[in-house]
Amino acid sequence: MAVPLYQAKAEFFRMLGHPVRIRVLELLGEGPKQVRELLAATGVEASSLSQQLAVLRRAGIVASAREGSTVTYALAGPDVADLMLAARRILTEMLTGQAELLDELRESTGGTNELPESSAARS
Amino acid sequence: MAVPLYQAKAEFFRMLGHPVRIRVLELLGEGPKQVRELLAATGVEASSLSQQLAVLRRAGIVASAREGSTVTYALAGPDVADLMLAARRILTEMLTGQAELLDELRESTGGTNELPESSAARS
DNA sequence: CGATCAATTGAAGACTTCTTCAATTGTTCA
DNA sequence: TGAACAATTGAAGAAGTCTTCAATTGATCG
């Protein structure tokens, strides 16, 4: 409540802004995973993965449990899975959309982004 | 195409990870705005706002056009507006969800995040 | 033209975040 | 117990991001 909403949002997005963290969240979207599995799937160094897992844990977006000598991670709640799905949909849409846009732009003068109305060319 | 998808996603989220940029995108969600308006609405310094607008422009998520002595910004495409709406929905849901979760946790021993099954308490 | 306003740019320093290394904790099993 | 594995932590240096200041560009108007 003390933190403005747009700041909380920014922090949340920043927390998502790392390739390994994205991959982990997508993997956990399939279901709980042991660290060994995440390690194998991502191919990063153990300690580096641990650091990123710690970030996700601190953000409260994943939960961990020790089972014997191994540790299992899971998404902290169903909202998170929804979020990852939505993000995935939106992002892939958006990225393909941008690719199309890029193609369109290449056909014309090769400009950067200007508003549709204005037709100024870059020097 | 050269960039792995999860890396593109991470970059995209990182690009969103700043309070001023979030605010700007939400304002532009209402419709195109002149820089003066964004300046007034966000209350940040002109040059700081320009820097953040430049980030959004480079990412291709907003477009700008000069009209006389002023500059107008708008979201680069309809996808972007959809994205901001979805993000807003998801985020507010998620944040209130977390608030509830926090309340629940305060009622119990005040633990951090553990998997539901495990009930370890913090020292 | 010269003054002024709107907006952007470049660069420097403070501040975060990433990666990596070595050290540490917890668990298993011989 | 102690050797070995799983995972985490702490700390140091590299790399990136933010804010701010001064300088710059483009447009308007007297």
XYZ file of C-alpha atoms (C1' of nucleotides) in Angstrom:
306
model
C 0.000 0.000 0.000
C 2.881 2.375 0.773
C 4.400 1.709 -2.655
C 2.720 3.337 -5.660
C 1.205 0.769 -7.982
C 3.295 1.665 -11.002
C 6.431 1.243 -8.947
C 5.348 -2.194 -7.798
C 4.646 -3.050 -11.406
C 8.045 -1.824 -12.490
C 9.735 -3.932 -9.809
C 7.746 -6.924 -10.883
C 8.711 -6.543 -14.516
C 12.336 -5.957 -13.592
C 12.202 -9.171 -11.603
C 11.081 -10.950 -14.770
C 13.828 -9.314 -16.817
C 16.397 -12.071 -16.930
C 16.617 -14.953 -19.417
C 17.300 -17.603 -16.796
C 14.469 -16.427 -14.575
C 12.072 -16.485 -17.518
C 13.131 -19.993 -18.421
C 12.768 -21.185 -14.866
C 9.289 -19.731 -14.567
C 8.248 -21.335 -17.816
C 9.640 -24.672 -16.731
C 7.857 -24.399 -13.397
C 4.714 -23.627 -15.350
C 4.772 -27.288 -16.382
C 4.881 -28.337 -12.749
C 7.297 -28.505 -9.790
C 10.909 -29.239 -10.625
C 14.009 -30.244 -8.715
C 17.018 -27.984 -8.897
C 18.900 -30.724 -10.751
C 16.261 -30.625 -13.473
C 16.361 -26.837 -13.754
C 20.121 -27.060 -13.844
C 20.034 -29.535 -16.710
C 17.356 -27.636 -18.627
C 18.997 -24.234 -18.400
C 22.604 -25.291 -18.624
C 23.821 -22.491 -16.372
C 26.250 -22.887 -13.499
C 24.772 -24.147 -10.235
C 25.604 -21.082 -8.235
C 24.303 -18.763 -10.906
C 21.014 -20.625 -10.995
C 20.812 -20.487 -7.231
C 21.234 -16.730 -7.327
C 18.378 -16.361 -9.771
C 16.211 -18.744 -7.783
C 16.903 -16.605 -4.752
C 15.636 -13.549 -6.628
C 12.411 -15.359 -7.507
C 12.056 -16.593 -3.950
C 12.540 -13.127 -2.489
C 9.891 -11.834 -4.872
C 7.566 -14.512 -3.528
C 6.842 -15.864 -6.973
C 8.242 -19.336 -6.353
C 8.403 -21.594 -3.327
C 11.009 -24.180 -2.427
C 11.042 -27.331 -0.326
C 13.840 -29.637 0.628
C 13.139 -33.342 0.091
C 16.010 -35.353 1.377
C 19.150 -34.145 -0.269
C 17.438 -32.378 -3.143
C 15.353 -29.216 -3.351
C 12.151 -28.817 -5.321
C 10.791 -25.547 -6.653
C 7.258 -24.665 -7.694
C 5.300 -21.567 -8.659
C 3.985 -19.922 -5.501
C 0.396 -19.756 -6.684
C -1.946 -20.390 -9.595
C -1.952 -16.661 -10.464
C 1.681 -16.976 -11.332
C 1.037 -19.756 -13.820
C -1.699 -17.657 -15.389
C 0.635 -14.742 -15.543
C 3.308 -16.725 -17.299
C 0.823 -18.058 -19.808
C -0.567 -14.619 -20.540
C 2.897 -13.149 -20.795
C 3.905 -15.902 -23.179
C 0.874 -15.348 -25.401
C 1.215 -11.600 -25.435
C 4.920 -11.658 -25.967
C 4.992 -14.085 -28.843
C 2.128 -12.191 -30.480
C 3.934 -8.973 -29.935
C 7.265 -10.247 -31.182
C 5.825 -11.701 -34.357
C 3.864 -8.478 -34.771
C 7.079 -6.525 -34.550
C 8.737 -8.807 -37.055
C 5.929 -8.099 -39.516
C 6.203 -4.404 -38.824
C 9.904 -4.597 -39.447
C 9.307 -6.246 -42.805
C 6.892 -3.495 -43.737
C 9.408 -0.871 -42.777
C 12.178 -2.494 -44.789
C 9.976 -2.237 -47.869
C 9.710 1.533 -47.462
C 12.573 3.984 -46.882
C 13.979 2.036 -43.972
C 12.919 4.583 -41.382
C 12.746 4.334 -37.611
C 9.482 4.708 -35.743
C 7.389 7.716 -36.537
C 3.702 8.209 -36.022
C 1.587 6.948 -38.960
C 0.417 10.441 -39.919
C 3.833 12.034 -40.088
C 5.892 10.950 -43.077
C 9.222 12.550 -42.244
C 12.300 10.799 -43.603
C 15.517 10.283 -41.673
C 18.550 12.158 -42.926
C 15.294 -14.769 -35.148
C 18.901 -14.943 -34.010
C 17.900 -14.182 -30.431
C 16.392 -17.009 -28.346
C 12.800 -16.300 -27.420
C 13.322 -16.278 -23.684
C 16.057 -13.724 -24.093
C 13.801 -11.493 -26.169
C 11.177 -11.851 -23.471
C 13.640 -10.936 -20.773
C 14.708 -7.839 -22.685
C 11.113 -6.882 -23.174
C 10.328 -7.183 -19.469
C 13.473 -5.330 -18.549
C 12.352 -2.570 -20.877
C 9.104 -2.370 -18.896
C 10.962 -2.351 -15.589
C 10.936 1.320 -14.757
C 8.214 3.315 -12.990
C 8.279 6.233 -15.405
C 8.133 3.979 -18.436
C 5.171 2.106 -16.988
C 3.350 5.344 -16.284
C 4.030 6.649 -19.771
C 2.738 3.480 -21.374
C -0.388 3.569 -19.259
C -0.979 7.218 -20.140
C -0.466 6.480 -23.827
C -2.969 3.664 -23.432
C -5.590 6.412 -23.088
C -4.474 7.913 -26.379
C -1.639 9.970 -27.899
C -0.063 12.565 -25.644
C 2.258 15.506 -26.082
C 5.500 15.510 -24.179
C 4.281 18.489 -22.135
C 1.350 16.384 -20.950
C 3.541 13.429 -20.027
C 5.840 15.826 -18.274
C 2.998 17.253 -16.226
C 1.489 13.852 -15.453
C 4.703 12.192 -14.334
C 6.352 15.155 -12.668
C 9.858 14.060 -13.591
C 12.549 16.263 -15.080
C 12.317 16.890 -18.823
C 15.622 15.305 -19.675
C 14.906 12.276 -17.540
C 11.571 11.758 -19.265
C 13.249 12.123 -22.648
C 15.722 9.413 -21.736
C 12.937 7.034 -20.846
C 10.989 7.935 -23.971
C 14.114 7.165 -25.949
C 14.229 3.697 -24.386
C 10.633 3.065 -25.381
C 11.277 4.400 -28.868
C 14.349 2.204 -29.361
C 12.278 -0.785 -28.274
C 9.758 0.158 -30.954
C 6.902 0.230 -28.492
C 6.028 3.900 -28.961
C 6.169 6.250 -31.918
C 6.752 10.005 -31.946
C 5.857 12.830 -34.292
C 6.761 16.483 -34.242
C 3.870 18.876 -34.702
C 5.152 22.386 -34.858
C 7.188 23.034 -31.761
C 5.793 20.143 -29.742
C 6.205 16.378 -29.989
C 3.424 13.846 -29.664
C 3.863 10.238 -28.577
C 1.593 7.270 -29.131
C 1.704 3.519 -28.657
C 3.278 1.954 -31.742
C 0.485 -0.534 -32.353
C -2.761 -1.931 -30.997
C -0.928 -4.990 -29.633
C 0.856 -2.700 -27.266
C -2.377 -1.321 -25.859
C -3.616 -4.888 -25.388
C -0.393 -5.774 -23.684
C -0.638 -2.894 -21.256
C -4.229 -3.765 -20.432
C -3.399 -7.412 -19.858
C -0.367 -6.522 -17.810
C -2.443 -4.153 -15.723
C -5.105 -6.787 -15.085
C -2.646 -9.513 -14.279
C -0.499 -7.324 -12.112
C -3.245 -5.863 -10.004
C -4.721 -9.340 -9.562
C -1.343 -10.649 -8.642
C -0.514 -7.829 -6.264
C -3.805 -8.076 -4.398
C -3.321 -11.846 -4.377
C 0.021 -11.337 -2.739
C -1.466 -8.934 -0.238
C -3.986 -11.590 0.774
C -1.247 -14.168 0.957
C 0.730 -11.809 3.166
C -2.240 -11.433 5.483
C -2.582 -15.203 5.693
C 1.084 -15.516 6.500
C 0.911 -12.890 9.231
C -1.773 -14.943 10.952
C 0.556 -17.939 11.143
C 4.157 -17.937 12.371
C 5.259 -15.205 9.972
C 7.203 -17.496 7.690
C 8.700 -16.805 4.278
C 7.836 -18.870 1.230
C 7.936 -22.619 1.555
C 6.043 -25.143 -0.468
C 2.527 -25.782 0.906
C 3.404 -29.263 2.201
C 6.423 -28.211 4.221
C 5.579 -26.219 7.332
C 8.967 -25.019 8.558
C 8.964 -21.888 10.725
C 11.500 -19.057 10.610
C 13.672 -18.465 13.641
C 18.391 38.064 -36.774
C 18.302 37.094 -31.712
C 15.582 35.465 -27.890
C 12.915 31.954 -26.137
C 10.450 27.662 -25.513
C 10.082 22.470 -26.385
C 12.481 18.477 -26.535
C 16.521 15.733 -27.106
C 21.360 14.283 -26.583
C 25.908 13.221 -24.415
C 28.614 12.417 -20.694
C 29.931 11.688 -15.657
C 29.145 9.657 -11.302
C 26.187 6.979 -8.278
C 23.848 2.881 -7.999
C 22.256 -1.993 -9.299
C 22.629 -6.206 -11.236
C 25.380 -10.309 -13.201
C 28.795 -13.706 -13.202
C 32.158 -16.248 -11.039
C 34.941 -18.101 -7.388
C 35.624 -19.985 -3.036
C 33.576 -21.259 1.151
C 29.540 -23.236 3.604
C 25.379 -25.997 4.910
C 22.652 -30.089 4.814
C 22.207 -34.925 3.495
C 23.511 -39.555 2.289
C 26.124 -43.603 2.686
C 30.178 -46.517 3.266
C 33.054 -40.251 11.386
C 34.413 -38.555 7.012
C 34.002 -38.524 1.996
C 30.961 -37.059 -1.566
C 27.037 -34.862 -3.549
C 23.224 -31.119 -3.753
C 22.340 -26.560 -3.181
C 23.107 -22.113 -1.238
C 25.715 -18.050 0.265
C 29.096 -14.196 0.250
C 32.105 -11.337 -1.893
C 34.703 -9.073 -5.803
C 35.019 -7.279 -10.269
C 32.676 -6.432 -14.703
C 28.788 -4.651 -16.948
C 24.619 -2.311 -17.203
C 21.136 1.274 -15.826
C 19.550 5.905 -13.662
C 19.835 10.638 -12.702
C 21.556 14.956 -13.499
C 23.978 18.654 -15.753
C 25.329 21.195 -19.598
C 25.103 21.599 -24.423
C 22.326 21.107 -28.653
C 18.548 21.073 -32.156
C 14.216 22.713 -34.066
C 10.430 25.903 -34.139
C 8.134 30.277 -32.985
C 7.745 35.104 -32.486
C 9.078 39.910 -31.704
